């Protein structure tokens, strides 16, 4: 039920990474586009109004100069003709012109050269913005303003310039108000900016979808691969070759896939080894138990009555007990050696002394087959760090096998050499090991089918290998059928300071 809920939630579009990335891109682009559009429109509006205002100011200054000339020459006829022509031109552009007398000045412009009642106009008839720039003009300044006009009920631009007489006194002012055509140009420009911004937004959204998809597709693929890995499909790979963190994440998932595959193979091998181990142990224990049961039943049932025969049966039962004891002991030793937490106690050991000890104990067994044991070494004292008893057990396993599989009247050579490392060679003149058997001789319970190995447990070489590993060494084997076998032990050379 929970899995279905997760799948259902995963299919919701607004929860998908593609949609979320798109929304992030779109939000940023929208904010940027709106901000840029507002800033650009304000700059465009300011630039347009300033240009238009400067143009009006120049026209107003020319009119003021002409009015000043007509007033100074007292040419009302010429003024009337000039003003009529000028007003006609301005009317076509829907622009109003005001010629106002400076009533507060002793040099006020004659009302005959104005087109409005100056006293009433400066009263309550004009908006405050117009009155303000007129007062500035009466002070001899060129003034302007723009904004919503309550007189015209729209946005307007206003410019006022002073009219000066021949003495430089301000006698009046020219005020020009608004040009709706230029205002429409401003609105048209702003409209183009808005349309361009919308078009840019649409294109940006398309690009955002593409970019969001480019980012989300690898992540979606990695999610699917992760689910396949969770289901046990360790062959799954992302096959994503991408730079940056996404590529590193994909590479990490591929590495994880390889590691999981390796671990799965190891786990399967371990499981198979475990099954084989229990099967082999069961087989090895079942055979002596079956033999002992058979002998015991015969003795209990009285089938065997002769004392000599009974003693033979008792001896065989004892041999089977020893065989089981040896098998259990080998299993315990192997288990201990294979435990990664088991640490052997190392101390300085003289390998020459170890082999002298081994030869003293095993020469009796070798003598039964008239086998000679020779020991050669370069120095009387060849030291290494190790566990004396474990090293003795390891070499004894190899020598025991060498005697077991050697022919009578043969020689087993032991050579200890010291160069960059310590090498111990044990060479026999026995029957040898077949090439196809060499890869398996260190596996648990592996035994050759030769009669000489009938009593073996198949654990000796495994134990020897584990002891060598615990001493940071390795075992190499060379063998040829009919000529003999050489086991070579290689250990790191121990410095004098460590010893």
Short mmCIF file of C-alpha atoms in Angstrom, two decimals:
data_model
loop_
_atom_site.label_atom_id
_atom_site.label_comp_id
_atom_site.label_asym_id
_atom_site.label_seq_id
_atom_site.Cartn_x
_atom_site.Cartn_y
_atom_site.Cartn_z
CA UNK A 1 0.00 0.00 0.00
CA UNK A 2 2.81 2.39 0.93
CA UNK A 3 4.67 1.56 -2.29
CA UNK A 4 1.58 2.35 -4.37
CA UNK A 5 1.21 5.66 -2.52
CA UNK A 6 4.81 6.53 -3.29
CA UNK A 7 4.37 5.67 -6.95
CA UNK A 8 1.18 7.74 -7.11
CA UNK A 9 2.92 10.72 -5.51
CA UNK A 10 5.87 10.27 -7.86
CA UNK A 11 3.55 10.60 -10.86
CA UNK A 12 2.18 13.99 -9.80
CA UNK A 13 3.48 16.53 -12.29
CA UNK A 14 3.93 19.35 -9.82
CA UNK A 15 6.22 17.12 -7.75
CA UNK A 16 8.46 16.21 -10.65
CA UNK A 17 11.93 17.70 -10.79
CA UNK A 18 11.33 18.94 -14.36
CA UNK A 19 8.38 21.06 -13.24
CA UNK A 20 10.17 22.36 -10.15
CA UNK A 21 13.28 23.35 -12.11
CA UNK A 22 11.09 24.98 -14.75
CA UNK A 23 9.25 26.96 -12.07
CA UNK A 24 12.56 28.11 -10.55
CA UNK A 25 13.87 29.19 -13.94
CA UNK A 26 10.55 30.83 -14.87
CA UNK A 27 10.28 32.69 -11.55
CA UNK A 28 13.78 34.11 -11.85
CA UNK A 29 13.27 35.07 -15.50
CA UNK A 30 9.89 36.69 -14.77
CA UNK A 31 11.30 38.73 -11.92
CA UNK A 32 14.26 39.77 -14.05
CA UNK A 33 12.04 40.61 -17.05
CA UNK A 34 9.59 42.66 -14.97
CA UNK A 35 12.37 44.54 -13.21
CA UNK A 36 14.20 45.17 -16.47
CA UNK A 37 11.00 46.27 -18.23
CA UNK A 38 10.06 48.70 -15.46
CA UNK A 39 13.57 50.16 -15.34
CA UNK A 40 13.77 50.43 -19.13
CA UNK A 41 10.30 51.99 -19.42
CA UNK A 42 11.15 54.53 -16.74
CA UNK A 43 14.43 55.38 -18.45
CA UNK A 44 12.69 55.55 -21.84
CA UNK A 45 9.94 57.75 -20.42
CA UNK A 46 12.45 60.04 -18.73
CA UNK A 47 14.58 60.27 -21.85
CA UNK A 48 11.56 60.98 -24.07
CA UNK A 49 10.14 63.60 -21.73
CA UNK A 50 13.52 65.29 -21.30
CA UNK A 51 14.04 65.44 -25.06
CA UNK A 52 10.54 66.77 -25.57
CA UNK A 53 10.98 69.29 -22.72
CA UNK A 54 14.24 70.58 -24.17
CA UNK A 55 12.54 71.02 -27.55
CA UNK A 56 9.65 72.95 -25.95
CA UNK A 57 12.12 75.13 -24.03
CA UNK A 58 13.94 76.10 -27.23
CA UNK A 59 10.64 76.98 -28.93
CA UNK A 60 9.52 78.98 -25.90
CA UNK A 61 12.81 80.93 -25.82
CA UNK A 62 12.43 81.88 -29.50
CA UNK A 63 8.85 83.01 -28.93
CA UNK A 64 9.93 84.99 -25.84
CA UNK A 65 12.62 86.77 -27.85
CA UNK A 66 10.17 87.64 -30.63
CA UNK A 67 7.51 88.87 -28.19
CA UNK A 68 10.16 91.00 -26.48
CA UNK A 69 11.10 92.57 -29.83
CA UNK A 70 7.45 93.34 -30.76
CA UNK A 71 6.82 94.84 -27.30
CA UNK A 72 9.96 96.93 -27.43
CA UNK A 73 9.02 98.25 -30.94
CA UNK A 74 5.35 98.57 -29.89
CA UNK A 75 4.35 96.67 -33.02
CA UNK A 76 1.00 95.16 -32.00
CA UNK A 77 0.02 94.46 -35.59
CA UNK A 78 3.13 92.45 -36.21
CA UNK A 79 2.73 90.71 -32.86
CA UNK A 80 -0.87 89.72 -33.64
CA UNK A 81 0.11 88.27 -37.02
CA UNK A 82 3.08 86.43 -35.50
CA UNK A 83 1.08 85.04 -32.56
CA UNK A 84 -1.77 83.92 -34.83
CA UNK A 85 0.67 82.02 -37.05
CA UNK A 86 2.46 80.49 -34.07
CA UNK A 87 -0.79 79.48 -32.33
CA UNK A 88 -2.02 77.90 -35.55
CA UNK A 89 1.05 75.71 -35.73
CA UNK A 90 0.78 74.77 -32.03
CA UNK A 91 -2.94 74.05 -32.32
CA UNK A 92 -2.19 71.43 -34.96
CA UNK A 93 0.01 69.69 -32.40
CA UNK A 94 -2.64 70.19 -29.68
CA UNK A 95 -0.24 72.36 -27.74
CA UNK A 96 -1.30 75.46 -25.81
CA UNK A 97 0.78 78.60 -25.44
CA UNK A 98 0.34 81.19 -22.69
CA UNK A 99 1.88 84.70 -22.80
CA UNK A 100 1.62 86.05 -19.26
CA UNK A 101 2.53 89.53 -17.94
CA UNK A 102 4.58 89.84 -14.73
CA UNK A 103 2.08 91.92 -12.77
CA UNK A 104 4.40 92.22 -9.77
CA UNK A 105 7.11 93.93 -11.81
CA UNK A 106 7.41 97.65 -12.57
CA UNK A 107 8.34 96.61 -16.06
CA UNK A 108 5.28 94.38 -16.62
CA UNK A 109 4.52 93.39 -20.20
CA UNK A 110 1.76 95.35 -21.81
CA UNK A 111 -1.49 93.36 -21.86
CA UNK A 112 -1.66 94.00 -25.61
CA UNK A 113 1.14 91.48 -26.05
CA UNK A 114 -0.47 88.74 -23.95
CA UNK A 115 -3.19 86.26 -24.80
CA UNK A 116 -4.72 85.82 -21.33
CA UNK A 117 -5.78 87.70 -18.22
CA UNK A 118 -2.55 87.50 -16.26
CA UNK A 119 -4.05 88.47 -12.90
CA UNK A 120 -6.88 85.95 -13.12
CA UNK A 121 -4.66 83.27 -14.58
CA UNK A 122 -2.23 83.50 -11.67
CA UNK A 123 -5.15 83.24 -9.28
CA UNK A 124 -7.20 80.06 -9.03
CA UNK A 125 -7.53 79.25 -12.70
CA UNK A 126 -4.23 77.42 -13.22
CA UNK A 127 -3.09 74.28 -11.40
CA UNK A 128 -0.41 74.76 -8.78
CA UNK A 129 2.26 73.10 -10.96
CA UNK A 130 1.76 75.70 -13.70
CA UNK A 131 1.72 78.61 -11.26
CA UNK A 132 4.95 77.32 -9.73
CA UNK A 133 6.92 77.24 -12.99
CA UNK A 134 5.50 80.68 -13.97
CA UNK A 135 6.75 82.15 -10.71
CA UNK A 136 10.17 80.62 -11.40
CA UNK A 137 10.10 82.16 -14.88
CA UNK A 138 9.21 85.59 -13.39
CA UNK A 139 12.38 85.20 -11.33
CA UNK A 140 14.39 84.87 -14.54
CA UNK A 141 14.68 81.05 -14.64
CA UNK A 142 13.73 78.50 -17.29
CA UNK A 143 11.41 76.09 -15.49
CA UNK A 144 9.61 72.92 -16.48
CA UNK A 145 7.47 70.12 -15.01
CA UNK A 146 5.60 67.04 -16.13
CA UNK A 147 2.87 64.80 -14.79
CA UNK A 148 -0.85 64.51 -14.56
CA UNK A 149 -2.60 67.78 -15.26
CA UNK A 150 -6.00 68.48 -13.65
CA UNK A 151 -6.69 71.20 -16.22
CA UNK A 152 -6.22 68.86 -19.21
CA UNK A 153 -7.11 65.62 -17.42
CA UNK A 154 -4.05 63.84 -18.78
CA UNK A 155 -0.28 63.66 -18.57
CA UNK A 156 1.36 66.82 -19.79
CA UNK A 157 4.71 68.54 -20.13
CA UNK A 158 4.98 72.21 -19.12
CA UNK A 159 7.78 74.69 -19.89
CA UNK A 160 8.00 78.37 -18.84
CA UNK A 161 10.68 80.88 -19.92
CA UNK A 162 11.03 84.56 -18.98
CA UNK A 163 10.34 87.49 -21.38
CA UNK A 164 12.91 90.23 -20.83
CA UNK A 165 12.89 93.82 -21.99
CA UNK A 166 15.85 95.70 -23.39
CA UNK A 167 17.12 96.39 -19.90
CA UNK A 168 17.11 92.71 -18.99
CA UNK A 169 14.10 93.04 -16.69
CA UNK A 170 11.57 90.20 -16.60
CA UNK A 171 8.36 91.63 -17.96
CA UNK A 172 6.46 88.41 -18.51
CA UNK A 173 6.68 84.72 -19.32
CA UNK A 174 5.90 82.22 -22.06
CA UNK A 175 4.37 78.90 -20.96
CA UNK A 176 3.85 76.01 -23.36
CA UNK A 177 1.79 73.07 -22.18
CA UNK A 178 1.60 69.41 -23.41
CA UNK A 179 1.94 67.69 -26.72
CA UNK A 180 -0.43 64.71 -26.79
CA UNK A 181 1.12 63.35 -29.98
CA UNK A 182 4.51 62.99 -28.29
CA UNK A 183 2.78 61.49 -25.28
CA UNK A 184 1.22 58.90 -27.59
CA UNK A 185 4.68 58.18 -28.95
CA UNK A 186 5.79 57.56 -25.37
CA UNK A 187 2.88 55.21 -24.75
CA UNK A 188 3.61 53.45 -28.04
CA UNK A 189 7.25 52.94 -27.06
CA UNK A 190 6.23 51.58 -23.69
CA UNK A 191 3.77 49.25 -25.42
CA UNK A 192 6.56 47.92 -27.64
CA UNK A 193 8.70 47.36 -24.57
CA UNK A 194 5.89 45.38 -22.92
CA UNK A 195 5.27 43.32 -26.06
CA UNK A 196 9.00 42.65 -26.44
CA UNK A 197 9.20 41.61 -22.80
CA UNK A 198 6.30 39.19 -23.20
CA UNK A 199 7.90 37.71 -26.33
CA UNK A 200 11.20 37.40 -24.49
CA UNK A 201 9.41 35.70 -21.59
CA UNK A 202 7.79 33.16 -23.91
CA UNK A 203 11.12 32.36 -25.53
CA UNK A 204 12.75 32.21 -22.10
CA UNK A 205 10.08 29.77 -20.87
CA UNK A 206 10.80 27.50 -23.83
CA UNK A 207 14.52 27.68 -23.10
CA UNK A 208 13.76 27.06 -19.40
CA UNK A 209 11.86 23.88 -20.25
CA UNK A 210 14.82 22.71 -22.33
CA UNK A 211 17.34 23.51 -19.60
CA UNK A 212 15.15 21.99 -16.89
CA UNK A 213 14.83 18.85 -18.97
CA UNK A 214 18.58 18.75 -19.52
CA UNK A 215 19.13 18.84 -15.75
CA UNK A 216 16.26 16.56 -14.74
CA UNK A 217 16.69 13.78 -17.32
CA UNK A 218 20.00 12.48 -15.88
CA UNK A 219 18.60 12.66 -12.34
CA UNK A 220 15.42 10.83 -13.37
CA UNK A 221 17.53 8.18 -15.06
CA UNK A 222 19.70 7.81 -11.96
CA UNK A 223 16.54 7.42 -9.87
CA UNK A 224 15.35 4.58 -12.12
CA UNK A 225 18.77 2.91 -11.95
CA UNK A 226 18.74 3.22 -8.14
CA UNK A 227 15.34 1.49 -8.04
CA UNK A 228 16.66 -1.29 -10.29
CA UNK A 229 19.65 -1.72 -7.98
CA UNK A 230 17.27 -1.89 -5.01
CA UNK A 231 15.42 -4.67 -6.83
CA UNK A 232 18.66 -6.62 -7.26
CA UNK A 233 19.48 -5.78 -10.88
CA UNK A 234 23.19 -5.09 -10.43
CA UNK A 235 23.83 -5.04 -14.19
CA UNK A 236 22.07 -1.65 -14.42
CA UNK A 237 24.26 1.30 -15.42
CA UNK A 238 23.45 4.99 -15.85
CA UNK A 239 25.70 5.43 -18.94
CA UNK A 240 25.68 9.16 -18.18
CA UNK A 241 28.75 11.09 -19.29
CA UNK A 242 28.22 14.53 -17.82
CA UNK A 243 30.53 17.11 -16.33
CA UNK A 244 30.26 18.50 -12.83
CA UNK A 245 28.42 17.12 -9.82
CA UNK A 246 25.77 15.28 -11.89
CA UNK A 247 28.47 13.34 -13.74
CA UNK A 248 30.20 12.53 -10.44
CA UNK A 249 26.92 11.32 -8.96
CA UNK A 250 26.24 9.12 -12.01
CA UNK A 251 29.77 7.73 -11.84
CA UNK A 252 29.26 6.99 -8.13
CA UNK A 253 26.07 5.07 -8.90
CA UNK A 254 27.90 3.04 -11.57
CA UNK A 255 30.68 2.28 -9.08
CA UNK A 256 28.03 1.28 -6.54
CA UNK A 257 26.49 -1.03 -9.15
CA UNK A 258 29.87 -2.71 -9.74
CA UNK A 259 30.49 -3.07 -6.01
CA UNK A 260 27.04 -4.52 -5.42
CA UNK A 261 27.59 -6.96 -8.26
CA UNK A 262 30.94 -8.01 -6.81
CA UNK A 263 29.44 -8.37 -3.34
CA UNK A 264 26.57 -10.40 -4.73
CA UNK A 265 29.02 -12.74 -6.45
CA UNK A 266 31.06 -13.01 -3.26
CA UNK A 267 27.91 -13.67 -1.26
CA UNK A 268 26.82 -16.39 -3.69
CA UNK A 269 30.29 -17.93 -3.57
CA UNK A 270 30.30 -17.80 0.22
CA UNK A 271 26.88 -19.38 0.34
CA UNK A 272 28.01 -22.13 -2.01
CA UNK A 273 31.17 -22.62 0.06
CA UNK A 274 29.06 -22.81 3.19
CA UNK A 275 26.87 -25.47 1.65
CA UNK A 276 29.87 -27.40 0.39
CA UNK A 277 31.51 -27.08 3.79
CA UNK A 278 28.55 -28.54 5.65
CA UNK A 279 28.16 -31.26 3.01
CA UNK A 280 31.84 -32.19 3.28
CA UNK A 281 31.85 -32.09 7.08
CA UNK A 282 28.73 -34.25 7.16
CA UNK A 283 30.32 -36.70 4.76
CA UNK A 284 33.63 -36.82 6.62
CA UNK A 285 31.90 -37.42 9.94
CA UNK A 286 29.29 -39.82 8.64
CA UNK A 287 31.82 -42.32 7.30
CA UNK A 288 33.71 -42.97 10.59
CA UNK A 289 30.46 -42.89 12.57
CA UNK A 290 28.95 -45.48 10.24
CA UNK A 291 32.03 -47.67 10.55
CA UNK A 292 32.02 -47.40 14.36
CA UNK A 293 28.32 -48.17 14.50
CA UNK A 294 28.78 -51.24 12.37
CA UNK A 295 31.64 -52.56 14.55
CA UNK A 296 29.72 -51.71 17.74
CA UNK A 297 26.60 -53.56 16.59
CA UNK A 298 28.63 -56.62 15.67
CA UNK A 299 30.31 -56.63 19.08
CA UNK A 300 27.04 -56.03 20.97
CA UNK A 301 25.16 -58.71 19.00
CA UNK A 302 27.94 -61.22 19.69
CA UNK A 303 28.67 -61.82 16.05
CA UNK A 304 32.37 -61.58 16.80
CA UNK A 305 33.48 -64.01 19.50
CA UNK A 306 37.20 -64.44 18.95
CA UNK A 307 39.31 -62.20 21.14
CA UNK A 308 41.78 -61.56 18.37
CA UNK A 309 38.98 -60.37 16.09
CA UNK A 310 37.50 -58.22 18.83
CA UNK A 311 40.85 -56.51 19.35
CA UNK A 312 41.00 -55.74 15.62
CA UNK A 313 37.54 -54.19 15.77
CA UNK A 314 38.47 -52.15 18.84
CA UNK A 315 41.60 -50.94 17.09
CA UNK A 316 39.62 -49.89 14.02
CA UNK A 317 37.09 -48.07 16.20
CA UNK A 318 39.96 -46.29 17.94
CA UNK A 319 41.44 -45.30 14.57
CA UNK A 320 38.09 -43.88 13.47
CA UNK A 321 37.86 -41.89 16.72
CA UNK A 322 41.33 -40.50 16.14
CA UNK A 323 40.33 -39.62 12.58
CA UNK A 324 37.28 -37.71 13.84
CA UNK A 325 39.37 -36.05 16.53
CA UNK A 326 41.90 -34.95 13.94
CA UNK A 327 39.11 -33.64 11.65
CA UNK A 328 37.50 -31.65 14.46
CA UNK A 329 40.89 -30.28 15.50
CA UNK A 330 41.67 -29.24 11.94
CA UNK A 331 38.27 -27.53 11.64
CA UNK A 332 38.84 -25.59 14.85
CA UNK A 333 42.32 -24.54 13.73
CA UNK A 334 41.06 -23.49 10.31
CA UNK A 335 38.18 -21.54 11.82
CA UNK A 336 40.61 -19.72 14.10
CA UNK A 337 43.04 -18.95 11.25
CA UNK A 338 40.28 -17.61 8.99
CA UNK A 339 38.93 -15.30 11.68
CA UNK A 340 40.09 -11.77 10.71
CA UNK A 341 40.04 -10.73 14.37
CA UNK A 342 42.40 -13.52 15.41
CA UNK A 343 45.90 -12.18 16.01
CA UNK A 344 48.84 -14.57 16.37
CA UNK A 345 51.51 -13.70 18.91
CA UNK A 346 54.69 -12.98 16.99
CA UNK A 347 58.19 -13.16 18.41
CA UNK A 348 61.67 -13.57 16.92
CA UNK A 349 61.93 -17.12 15.52
CA UNK A 350 64.99 -18.89 14.08
CA UNK A 351 63.80 -20.87 11.04
CA UNK A 352 66.84 -23.14 11.17
CA UNK A 353 65.90 -24.13 14.70
CA UNK A 354 62.29 -24.72 13.63
CA UNK A 355 63.33 -27.19 10.91
CA UNK A 356 65.87 -28.94 13.15
CA UNK A 357 63.04 -29.48 15.62
CA UNK A 358 60.70 -30.77 12.85
CA UNK A 359 63.30 -33.15 11.42
CA UNK A 360 64.02 -34.64 14.84
CA UNK A 361 60.36 -35.50 15.23
CA UNK A 362 59.56 -36.69 11.71
CA UNK A 363 62.68 -38.62 10.75
CA UNK A 364 61.16 -41.76 12.28
CA UNK A 365 58.23 -41.57 9.84
CA UNK A 366 60.59 -40.88 6.93
CA UNK A 367 62.83 -43.79 7.93
CA UNK A 368 59.98 -46.26 7.37
CA UNK A 369 60.24 -45.50 3.65
CA UNK A 370 63.99 -44.97 3.78
CA UNK A 371 63.54 -41.28 2.84
CA UNK A 372 66.41 -38.90 3.56
CA UNK A 373 65.71 -35.36 4.80
CA UNK A 374 68.35 -32.73 3.93
CA UNK A 375 68.43 -29.19 5.28
CA UNK A 376 70.47 -26.45 3.60
CA UNK A 377 70.73 -22.86 4.76
CA UNK A 378 72.97 -19.86 4.25
CA UNK A 379 73.24 -18.91 7.91
CA UNK A 380 72.89 -20.66 11.23
CA UNK A 381 70.56 -17.93 12.40
CA UNK A 382 67.78 -16.91 9.99
CA UNK A 383 65.35 -14.85 12.04
CA UNK A 384 61.79 -13.68 11.34
CA UNK A 385 58.83 -12.54 13.42
CA UNK A 386 56.27 -15.30 13.88
CA UNK A 387 54.51 -17.83 16.06
CA UNK A 388 56.91 -20.74 16.59
CA UNK A 389 54.20 -23.39 17.05
CA UNK A 390 52.15 -22.21 14.06
CA UNK A 391 55.21 -22.08 11.78
CA UNK A 392 56.21 -25.57 12.94
CA UNK A 393 52.66 -26.82 12.23
CA UNK A 394 52.68 -25.24 8.73
CA UNK A 395 56.01 -26.74 7.66
CA UNK A 396 55.13 -30.08 9.26
CA UNK A 397 51.97 -30.31 7.13
CA UNK A 398 54.01 -29.93 3.93
CA UNK A 399 56.74 -32.35 5.05
CA UNK A 400 54.14 -34.93 6.13
CA UNK A 401 52.53 -34.75 2.68
CA UNK A 402 55.95 -34.93 1.03
CA UNK A 403 56.77 -38.18 2.91
CA UNK A 404 53.30 -39.55 2.22
CA UNK A 405 53.52 -39.07 -1.55
CA UNK A 406 57.28 -39.78 -2.00
CA UNK A 407 58.70 -43.04 -3.27
CA UNK A 408 60.91 -45.22 -1.08
CA UNK A 409 64.66 -44.52 -1.09
CA UNK A 410 64.10 -40.90 -2.18
CA UNK A 411 65.26 -37.51 -0.85
CA UNK A 412 63.31 -34.52 0.48
CA UNK A 413 65.31 -31.29 0.29
CA UNK A 414 64.74 -28.26 2.52
CA UNK A 415 66.45 -25.02 1.41
CA UNK A 416 66.30 -21.73 3.35
CA UNK A 417 67.53 -18.70 1.39
CA UNK A 418 67.73 -15.03 2.37
CA UNK A 419 67.90 -12.30 -0.24
CA UNK A 420 65.40 -9.44 -0.45
CA UNK A 421 63.07 -11.77 1.38
CA UNK A 422 63.11 -15.14 3.12
CA UNK A 423 62.38 -18.14 0.87
CA UNK A 424 61.84 -21.68 2.18
CA UNK A 425 61.71 -24.49 -0.41
CA UNK A 426 60.58 -28.04 0.33
CA UNK A 427 61.19 -30.34 -2.64
CA UNK A 428 60.30 -34.03 -2.84
CA UNK A 429 60.84 -36.73 -5.46
CA UNK A 430 57.31 -38.05 -5.21
CA UNK A 431 54.56 -38.79 -7.68
CA UNK A 432 53.77 -35.09 -8.30
CA UNK A 433 50.49 -33.23 -8.77
CA UNK A 434 48.58 -33.08 -12.05
CA UNK A 435 48.40 -29.60 -13.63
CA UNK A 436 44.59 -29.64 -13.57
CA UNK A 437 44.60 -30.32 -9.82
CA UNK A 438 47.03 -27.54 -8.82
CA UNK A 439 44.40 -24.72 -8.71
CA UNK A 440 42.30 -26.71 -6.21
CA UNK A 441 44.81 -28.10 -3.72
CA UNK A 442 44.23 -25.22 -1.25
CA UNK A 443 40.44 -25.65 -1.20
CA UNK A 444 38.66 -27.09 1.82
CA UNK A 445 38.23 -30.88 1.84
CA UNK A 446 39.99 -31.27 -1.50
CA UNK A 447 41.77 -34.62 -1.55
CA UNK A 448 43.48 -36.50 -4.31
CA UNK A 449 42.07 -39.91 -5.09
CA UNK A 450 45.38 -41.64 -4.53
CA UNK A 451 45.52 -44.42 -1.95
CA UNK A 452 48.26 -42.55 -0.05
CA UNK A 453 45.69 -39.85 0.87
CA UNK A 454 42.91 -42.14 1.99
CA UNK A 455 43.25 -41.06 5.62
CA UNK A 456 43.61 -37.31 4.90
CA UNK A 457 40.99 -34.75 5.93
CA UNK A 458 41.54 -32.37 3.02
CA UNK A 459 42.23 -29.45 5.40
CA UNK A 460 46.00 -29.57 5.84
CA UNK A 461 47.02 -27.36 2.93
CA UNK A 462 44.19 -24.94 3.69
CA UNK A 463 45.50 -24.55 7.24
CA UNK A 464 49.08 -24.14 5.98
CA UNK A 465 47.98 -21.38 3.60
CA UNK A 466 46.10 -19.53 6.34
CA UNK A 467 49.11 -19.71 8.68
CA UNK A 468 51.30 -18.27 5.91
CA UNK A 469 48.82 -15.43 5.36
CA UNK A 470 48.81 -14.65 9.09
CA UNK A 471 52.60 -14.27 8.79
CA UNK A 472 52.23 -11.93 5.77
CA UNK A 473 53.61 -14.66 3.51
CA UNK A 474 52.53 -16.67 0.52
CA UNK A 475 52.91 -20.21 -0.84
CA UNK A 476 53.93 -21.06 -4.41
CA UNK A 477 53.70 -24.58 -5.82
CA UNK A 478 55.48 -26.20 -8.75
CA UNK A 479 54.91 -29.83 -9.63
CA UNK A 480 55.46 -32.34 -12.42
CA UNK A 481 53.89 -35.77 -12.55
CA UNK A 482 56.36 -38.54 -11.88
CA UNK A 483 59.17 -36.15 -10.85
CA UNK A 484 58.06 -34.43 -7.66
CA UNK A 485 56.70 -31.24 -6.12
CA UNK A 486 58.20 -28.04 -4.71
CA UNK A 487 56.43 -25.91 -2.12
CA UNK A 488 58.01 -22.46 -1.68
CA UNK A 489 57.19 -20.19 1.25
CA UNK A 490 58.05 -16.50 0.83
CA UNK A 491 58.11 -14.10 3.80
CA UNK A 492 59.14 -10.48 4.21
CA UNK A 493 62.61 -9.99 5.56
CA UNK A 494 62.56 -8.61 9.10
CA UNK A 495 64.97 -5.80 9.94
CA UNK A 496 67.35 -6.08 12.86
CA UNK A 497 65.76 -3.06 14.59
CA UNK A 498 62.37 -4.82 14.69
CA UNK A 499 63.91 -8.01 16.05
#
